[in-house]
């Protein structure tokens, strides 16, 4: 009786452990599978032409130059708009309002915004920018992306500033520095790596975002740098091309997907490296 | 004499400048403080603005259809009759499928990472899981459309139809031709997408369990599974549920991965193999093509519903994770 209970427990343990091993293998297997297919499909279409030619009309060859440019412009603009807002708000939460009630509320709301559906952001910007202006525009797309950047930057800025040891601030205050000076010249400097990481993660996050661009920046078949007109972006082009019946377009969609994934993975790995290099000191 | 006079002169010049500098510093200080404060409050304003904008945008639809909007499944742009039931149903069913698969697998992977995995392998696997979480959803979408859906259509779905064809209730759940795309496919893709979130949050929770607790259970002769089941899980319950809710929030609002593979059919089919639609997929597919105020407004109303659902889920998730943080801090 005793022996059988023991055997049963051992058996149950073995089953559970093999299940967990299996689950891990499945989880990692998906990653390998997805990246493998992506590399396979994307690399076969990757050539210099992708970076030098415009998106083609259906049924002919071409590249992804205009969507790549559009993505770069809108991502850059979004970071320019979103980063200062995020850093300043994070500064309030970690410095001036560290113990304020507002901070708790803002942090809670910010954490919700951090994982709110991005398509809602698209609808919101459509309502407040596209509809009043009467047309889709790259600017609206950039603002939509900026709305996604802000929570990410706020979160990391606050976390990183909270890690800056207080004696540093006290020492600066003892020298007679005003608060704003201490924050800008001592706290920011100490937390620089972390804040940069936050910005990099935000870029990684928005460079693959499609939903907020669909009805703000729309898409554009042609080369355009006009911020007041629709602009192509890699994710939107992938969406359009992948769902099309044309083989050339589908191939370009895979190549675009590979470019985005590589960019995102590189950014996240660089972001990790930046924090890792700063941690010990 | 001359020296003293000179000194006095210098002092006379310096003192007002110093006062000015102090005033300027104080002003700059205040300005910076107010600026940061305004930006922090801006976050609250942003949430408010989103809700207000969506509400105003959906007013025409809500006024026309009233409460019926939530309860009918007709969706007819030609006659301008809209109801949100089919997308709401699709959103809930796909998320339910995703959670049913991702939660057990995610917890098992987290258990593997904290209890079984050799130490040198833990960090690489954890990083891989987090990179998986960072892959943009459109990649999952294109992969699902070109690789996963054809695979399901050719191998998995015929099998499901065959196996469950004779079973009373399940036969209607797995009925119909194997389209490849459909509710089940979308649910599976969502499961793959939320798996990393659930894994990394539950791993963090499991790692916070004090070693003493686990060691004493081992000391009593518990097996690894028993320690996990009776010590680790109860201790981390709130955090794990918070992580699951966070994953659920993602699944509910996920757009691109679903839009590719759901089939966009505005009809509630009993079979999960049939094409369906979700709130986010409907918006993504139809918004730019929507003609007429009522159509656009109905889509925005869908967005409002989605936002309301995810806000509740995410708020609960954050509240639970906050409770864990407080306990750890105390």
mmCIF file of C-alpha atoms in Angstrom, chain B residues 5-17:
data_model
loop_
_atom_site.group_PDB
_atom_site.id
_atom_site.type_symbol
_atom_site.label_atom_id
_atom_site.label_comp_id
_atom_site.label_asym_id
_atom_site.label_seq_id
_atom_site.Cartn_x
_atom_site.Cartn_y
_atom_site.Cartn_z
ATOM 1 C CA UNK B 5 37.118 100.427 -2.671
ATOM 2 C CA UNK B 6 37.718 98.137 -5.565
ATOM 3 C CA UNK B 7 36.512 95.169 -3.514
ATOM 4 C CA UNK B 8 33.361 97.030 -2.584
ATOM 5 C CA UNK B 9 32.708 97.872 -6.197
ATOM 6 C CA UNK B 10 33.046 94.279 -7.265
ATOM 7 C CA UNK B 11 30.720 93.187 -4.497
ATOM 8 C CA UNK B 12 28.177 95.789 -5.538
ATOM 9 C CA UNK B 13 28.215 94.468 -9.060
ATOM 10 C CA UNK B 14 28.144 90.812 -7.986
ATOM 11 C CA UNK B 15 25.335 90.862 -5.451
ATOM 12 C CA UNK B 16 22.478 91.827 -7.757
ATOM 13 C CA UNK B 17 23.636 89.327 -10.376
#
